[in-house]
Amino acid sequence: MLLSLVLHTYSMRYVLPAAVMMGTAPTYVLAWGAWRLLSAVLPARFYREVDDRLYTIYQSMVLFFFENYTGVQVIIYGDLPKNKENVIYLSNHQCTVDWIIADMLAIRQNALGHVRYVLKDGLKWLPLYGWYFSQHGGVYVKRSAKFNEKEMREKLRAQMKAETPMYLVIFPEGTRYNPEIPKVIADSQSFAEKEGLAILKHVLTPRVKATHVAIDTMKDYLDAVYDVTVAYEGTVDHKGQRKLAPSMTDSFEDWAASLLSGHPTLFKTSFKTNGIVSPSLQHILFRDLIIRRFQPFSCWTSHCLMVN
C-alpha cells in the first residue's frame, strides 16, 4: 500500500510544474499590463527595461522546470559568447519545444529578456501570449504573397531606433517538420524541385523572405547571426525513419528523455553589397546561402547530428 502511494506520488511529480506555469501566466500578463499603463507617461526605455526584466523572471521559471526540475542534460557544441549581443537566431523547427531551446541559449548569455520572435500571423490569436509577444518586440508575418515586407521593416526599424536589445528568433522553415504529416514534407520537396533547389530530407525547404528582411534591415545593428541545429534523441526508429519530436504538451519526463543537444555555430557575415547587385538578385543570393546552411543534414541519429 505504501509502495503504491509512493509510486503514484512520484508519477504525479510533473503535475506541479504544469500547474505553476499555466497558473502564473494570467498573473504575469496582469502585472505586465499594469506596468504598461503606469509607464505610459515615462520614457520608452523605462518601459522596455522593466518589460525585459518581467519577461526574464517568467521565462526563468519556465526554464527551471524544463531544465533543472527535469534534470535534462543540454549539450552545446560550438562557441557560445558569454556577452550580450544583438543577434538573429536561426534554427531548424520540429516541435514547440524548439522555443525553449532558444531560451536555454539566451539565458546563458544573460539575454533571456531580449528574446523576441518572428511568428506566423495565426499565432497572434494565442490566448494571453499572442498580443503580448507583439508588444515585446515580436513580429507577425504572413506567408508567400501575403507577406508584408514594408510592415516588417518598419517594426524592426522602430526597435532599432529605440535601441532595443535584439535576440530575434526565426525558424526559416516557417512550419514544423512533422513526419506524421507527409503532405507538408512532400509539398516542400516539390517546391524545392520546382525552384531548382536542393531537395532536403530531414528539414523543410526554408522560406527566406522574413529572414532576408530581418538581416537586411538590421545588418548594421547586429553583432552576429546564430546558426543553430537542434536534435532530439529517440526521433529515429530502428529502420532509420524519422519519428515525431517531443512537444510542450508531452509529459516533462518524456520531454527530458528526448532532448539530446543543441549545435550552435556562429557566422558574422555583414550581408552588405557594393550597390551594384539588384534587390531581386540579392534575395536569390541570400536564399542560396540559407539553403546551404540547411543542406548539411545528411543523417539524423543520436550519433550523427550535423555534417559540416
CSV table of C-alpha atoms in Angstrom, one decimal, residues 93-212:
chain,number,residue,atom,x,y,z
A,93,HIS,CA,12.0,23.6,-36.5
A,94,GLN,CA,10.5,20.3,-35.4
A,95,CYS,CA,8.3,21.0,-32.4
A,96,THR,CA,7.0,23.5,-29.8
A,97,VAL,CA,10.0,22.7,-27.6
A,98,ASP,CA,12.3,24.5,-30.0
A,99,TRP,CA,11.2,27.7,-28.4
A,100,ILE,CA,12.6,26.5,-25.1
A,101,ILE,CA,15.9,25.7,-26.7
A,102,ALA,CA,16.3,29.3,-27.8
A,103,ASP,CA,15.7,30.3,-24.2
A,104,MET,CA,18.3,27.9,-22.9
A,105,LEU,CA,20.9,29.6,-25.1
A,106,ALA,CA,19.8,33.1,-24.3
A,107,ILE,CA,19.8,32.6,-20.5
A,108,ARG,CA,23.5,31.5,-20.7
A,109,GLN,CA,24.3,34.9,-22.2
A,110,ASN,CA,22.2,36.8,-19.7
A,111,ALA,CA,19.9,37.8,-22.6
A,112,LEU,CA,16.7,36.0,-21.8
A,113,GLY,CA,14.6,39.2,-21.6
A,114,HIS,CA,15.9,40.2,-25.1
A,115,VAL,CA,14.3,37.2,-26.8
A,116,ARG,CA,11.8,38.2,-29.4
A,117,TYR,CA,10.2,36.2,-32.2
A,118,VAL,CA,9.2,36.3,-35.8
A,119,LEU,CA,6.0,34.4,-35.7
A,120,LYS,CA,3.4,33.2,-38.3
A,121,ASP,CA,0.4,35.5,-38.3
A,122,GLY,CA,-2.1,32.9,-36.9
A,123,LEU,CA,-0.3,32.8,-33.5
A,124,LYS,CA,-1.4,36.4,-32.7
A,125,TRP,CA,-4.7,34.8,-31.6
A,126,LEU,CA,-2.9,32.7,-29.0
A,127,PRO,CA,-4.6,33.4,-25.6
A,128,LEU,CA,-2.6,35.7,-23.3
A,129,TYR,CA,0.7,35.4,-25.2
A,130,GLY,CA,-0.4,36.3,-28.7
A,131,TRP,CA,-0.8,40.1,-28.2
A,132,TYR,CA,2.0,40.2,-25.6
A,133,PHE,CA,4.6,38.8,-28.0
A,134,SER,CA,4.0,41.7,-30.4
A,135,GLN,CA,4.2,44.2,-27.5
A,136,HIS,CA,7.5,42.6,-26.5
A,137,GLY,CA,9.0,43.4,-29.9
A,138,GLY,CA,8.0,40.3,-31.9
A,139,VAL,CA,6.9,40.4,-35.5
A,140,TYR,CA,3.9,38.6,-37.0
A,141,VAL,CA,4.3,37.7,-40.7
A,142,LYS,CA,2.0,36.1,-43.3
A,143,ARG,CA,3.3,33.6,-45.8
A,144,SER,CA,4.0,33.9,-49.5
A,145,ALA,CA,2.1,36.6,-51.5
A,146,LYS,CA,0.5,37.9,-48.3
A,147,PHE,CA,3.9,38.7,-46.7
A,148,ASN,CA,4.1,42.4,-45.9
A,149,GLU,CA,7.8,43.4,-46.2
A,150,LYS,CA,7.2,47.1,-45.6
A,151,GLU,CA,5.4,46.4,-42.3
A,152,MET,CA,8.1,44.1,-41.0
A,153,ARG,CA,10.9,46.6,-41.9
A,154,GLU,CA,9.1,49.4,-40.1
A,155,LYS,CA,8.6,47.3,-37.0
A,156,LEU,CA,12.3,46.4,-36.9
A,157,ARG,CA,13.4,50.0,-37.7
A,158,ALA,CA,11.3,51.2,-34.8
A,159,GLN,CA,13.1,48.7,-32.5
A,160,MET,CA,16.5,49.8,-33.7
A,161,LYS,CA,15.6,53.5,-33.3
A,162,ALA,CA,14.6,52.7,-29.7
A,163,GLU,CA,18.0,50.8,-29.3
A,164,THR,CA,16.1,47.7,-28.2
A,165,PRO,CA,18.4,44.8,-27.5
A,166,MET,CA,17.6,42.1,-30.0
A,167,TYR,CA,17.8,38.3,-29.7
A,168,LEU,CA,15.4,37.7,-32.7
A,169,VAL,CA,14.4,34.1,-33.1
A,170,ILE,CA,13.4,32.9,-36.6
A,171,PHE,CA,12.6,29.4,-37.9
A,172,PRO,CA,13.1,29.8,-41.6
A,173,GLU,CA,11.2,26.7,-42.4
A,174,GLY,CA,8.0,28.5,-41.4
A,175,THR,CA,6.3,25.4,-40.0
A,176,ARG,CA,7.4,22.3,-38.1
A,177,TYR,CA,8.9,19.3,-39.8
A,178,ASN,CA,6.4,16.6,-38.8
A,179,PRO,CA,6.9,13.1,-40.1
A,180,GLU,CA,3.3,12.4,-39.3
A,181,ILE,CA,2.2,14.9,-41.9
A,182,PRO,CA,3.9,13.7,-45.1
A,183,LYS,CA,2.0,16.1,-47.3
A,184,VAL,CA,3.8,19.1,-45.9
A,185,ILE,CA,7.2,17.4,-46.4
A,186,ALA,CA,6.2,16.4,-50.0
A,187,ASP,CA,5.0,19.9,-50.8
A,188,SER,CA,8.2,21.3,-49.5
A,189,GLN,CA,10.3,19.0,-51.6
A,190,SER,CA,8.1,19.7,-54.7
A,191,PHE,CA,8.7,23.4,-54.2
A,192,ALA,CA,12.4,22.9,-54.0
A,193,GLU,CA,12.4,20.8,-57.2
A,194,LYS,CA,10.4,23.4,-59.0
A,195,GLU,CA,12.7,26.2,-57.9
A,196,GLY,CA,15.8,24.2,-58.8
A,197,LEU,CA,16.9,23.9,-55.1
A,198,ALA,CA,18.5,21.1,-53.2
A,199,ILE,CA,15.8,18.6,-52.0
A,200,LEU,CA,16.2,18.3,-48.2
A,201,LYS,CA,15.4,15.1,-46.4
A,202,HIS,CA,15.3,16.0,-42.7
A,203,VAL,CA,14.2,19.6,-42.8
A,204,LEU,CA,11.7,21.6,-44.9
A,205,THR,CA,12.9,23.9,-47.6
A,206,PRO,CA,13.5,27.3,-45.8
A,207,ARG,CA,11.3,30.2,-46.8
A,208,VAL,CA,13.7,33.1,-46.6
A,209,LYS,CA,11.6,36.3,-47.0
A,210,ALA,CA,11.4,37.2,-43.3
A,211,THR,CA,15.0,36.1,-42.6
A,212,HIS,CA,16.2,38.2,-45.5
